[in-house]
Short mmCIF file of C-alpha atoms in Angstrom, two decimals:
data_model
loop_
_atom_site.label_atom_id
_atom_site.label_comp_id
_atom_site.label_asym_id
_atom_site.label_seq_id
_atom_site.Cartn_x
_atom_site.Cartn_y
_atom_site.Cartn_z
CA MET A 1 169.80 50.38 109.59
CA PRO A 2 169.77 47.04 107.53
CA GLY A 3 173.19 46.00 108.56
CA LEU A 4 172.24 45.51 112.28
CA LEU A 5 169.70 43.06 111.68
CA PRO A 6 172.63 40.50 110.73
CA LEU A 7 174.63 41.66 113.67
CA ALA A 8 172.03 41.00 116.01
CA ALA A 9 171.35 37.67 114.66
CA GLY A 10 175.04 36.91 114.99
CA GLY A 11 175.07 37.91 118.48
CA TRP A 12 171.95 35.82 119.14
CA CYS A 13 173.58 32.67 117.30
CA LEU A 14 176.88 33.09 119.20
CA ALA A 15 174.91 33.22 122.71
CA GLU A 16 172.87 30.27 121.79
CA GLY A 17 175.95 28.38 121.02
CA HIS A 18 176.14 28.25 117.16
CA PRO A 19 179.75 29.82 116.50
CA VAL A 20 179.75 29.20 112.78
CA ALA A 21 176.44 30.52 111.90
CA GLY A 22 177.02 33.50 114.47
CA SER A 23 180.30 34.21 113.03
CA LEU A 24 179.01 34.04 109.32
CA PHE A 25 176.04 36.48 110.18
CA LEU A 26 178.83 38.80 112.02
CA VAL A 27 181.05 39.16 109.07
CA PHE A 28 178.17 39.68 106.71
CA GLY A 29 176.81 42.31 108.91
CA LEU A 30 180.24 44.21 109.13
CA ALA A 31 180.84 43.69 105.43
CA TYR A 32 177.56 45.33 104.36
CA ILE A 33 177.89 48.08 106.88
CA GLY A 34 181.45 48.74 105.48
CA PHE A 35 180.26 48.84 102.07
CA MET A 36 177.37 51.17 102.87
CA LEU A 37 179.86 53.60 104.45
CA TYR A 38 182.08 53.35 101.53
CA PHE A 39 179.34 53.70 98.95
CA PHE A 40 177.58 56.98 100.56
CA ARG A 41 181.07 58.54 101.49
CA ASP A 42 181.20 62.56 100.85
CA PRO A 43 184.79 63.65 100.56
CA GLU A 44 185.53 67.28 100.49
CA ARG A 45 186.16 68.85 96.99
CA ALA A 46 188.51 71.68 96.36
CA THR A 47 187.22 73.88 93.62
CA PRO A 48 188.70 77.21 92.43
CA ASN A 49 186.88 80.30 93.55
CA ASP A 50 185.42 81.24 89.96
CA PRO A 51 181.86 81.98 89.71
CA SER A 52 181.75 81.44 85.96
CA ALA A 53 183.27 77.98 86.06
CA VAL A 54 181.18 74.82 85.49
CA TYR A 55 182.14 71.87 87.52
CA ALA A 56 181.27 68.21 87.12
CA GLY A 57 178.17 67.55 89.04
CA ALA A 58 179.25 63.85 89.96
CA ASP A 59 182.15 61.43 89.58
CA GLY A 60 181.85 58.64 87.01
CA TRP A 61 181.81 58.38 83.36
CA ILE A 62 180.25 60.66 80.71
CA ARG A 63 177.75 58.46 78.93
CA ALA A 64 175.97 61.00 76.71
CA VAL A 65 176.05 64.77 75.74
CA GLU A 66 172.84 65.74 74.19
CA MET A 67 171.09 69.07 72.81
CA LEU A 68 167.48 68.79 74.11
CA PRO A 69 164.61 71.55 73.85
CA GLU A 70 163.68 72.71 76.92
CA SER A 71 159.92 74.14 76.86
CA THR A 72 158.95 74.40 80.59
CA TYR A 73 161.28 77.20 82.02
CA LEU A 74 163.98 78.48 79.54
CA HIS A 75 162.06 77.93 76.16
CA THR A 76 165.49 77.08 74.32
CA ASP A 77 167.68 74.32 73.54
CA THR A 78 169.70 73.23 76.29
CA ILE A 79 172.70 70.61 76.99
CA ARG A 80 172.39 67.35 78.94
CA ILE A 81 175.27 65.61 80.22
CA SER A 82 174.42 62.01 81.40
CA THR A 83 176.93 60.59 84.04
CA TYR A 84 176.98 56.86 84.91
CA LEU A 85 178.20 55.99 88.55
CA THR A 86 180.02 52.80 89.07
CA PRO A 87 179.85 51.31 92.76
CA MET A 88 183.31 52.48 93.04
CA ASP A 89 182.38 56.13 92.44
CA VAL A 90 181.44 58.79 95.01
CA HIS A 91 177.53 58.80 94.85
CA VAL A 92 176.89 62.37 95.97
CA ASN A 93 175.73 64.92 93.34
CA ARG A 94 176.96 68.40 93.79
CA SER A 95 175.86 71.62 92.26
CA PRO A 96 178.07 72.19 88.98
CA ILE A 97 177.40 76.09 89.05
CA GLN A 98 176.40 78.65 91.74
CA GLY A 99 172.91 79.56 91.96
CA THR A 100 169.61 79.24 93.80
CA VAL A 101 166.94 76.63 93.45
CA THR A 102 163.74 78.24 93.07
CA ARG A 103 161.47 75.64 91.92
CA LEU A 104 161.47 71.94 91.96
CA ALA A 105 159.10 69.53 90.05
CA TYR A 106 159.17 65.70 89.68
#
């Protein structure tokens, strides 16, 4: 975990008699770890039990809604909804519909 390096450096500086540098390293390391815990949080979401409903896959702002041709699997026009996530949004993507992933390609 990258946040542990400043904490270790801060502890070393304090042990060697450098209180200002040690304190700065410790504050930076704790702030970094705190931000990472906040950024990658995963709160529970309550959704109604409706298998025909489509829910938002992520928090954030809707940036674009576009019709695109999909020629690999569905062979029809599809809708793509692009979401922009700010650092304050939850950065966990969820499944917007019920289903099973049968293939994954990059």
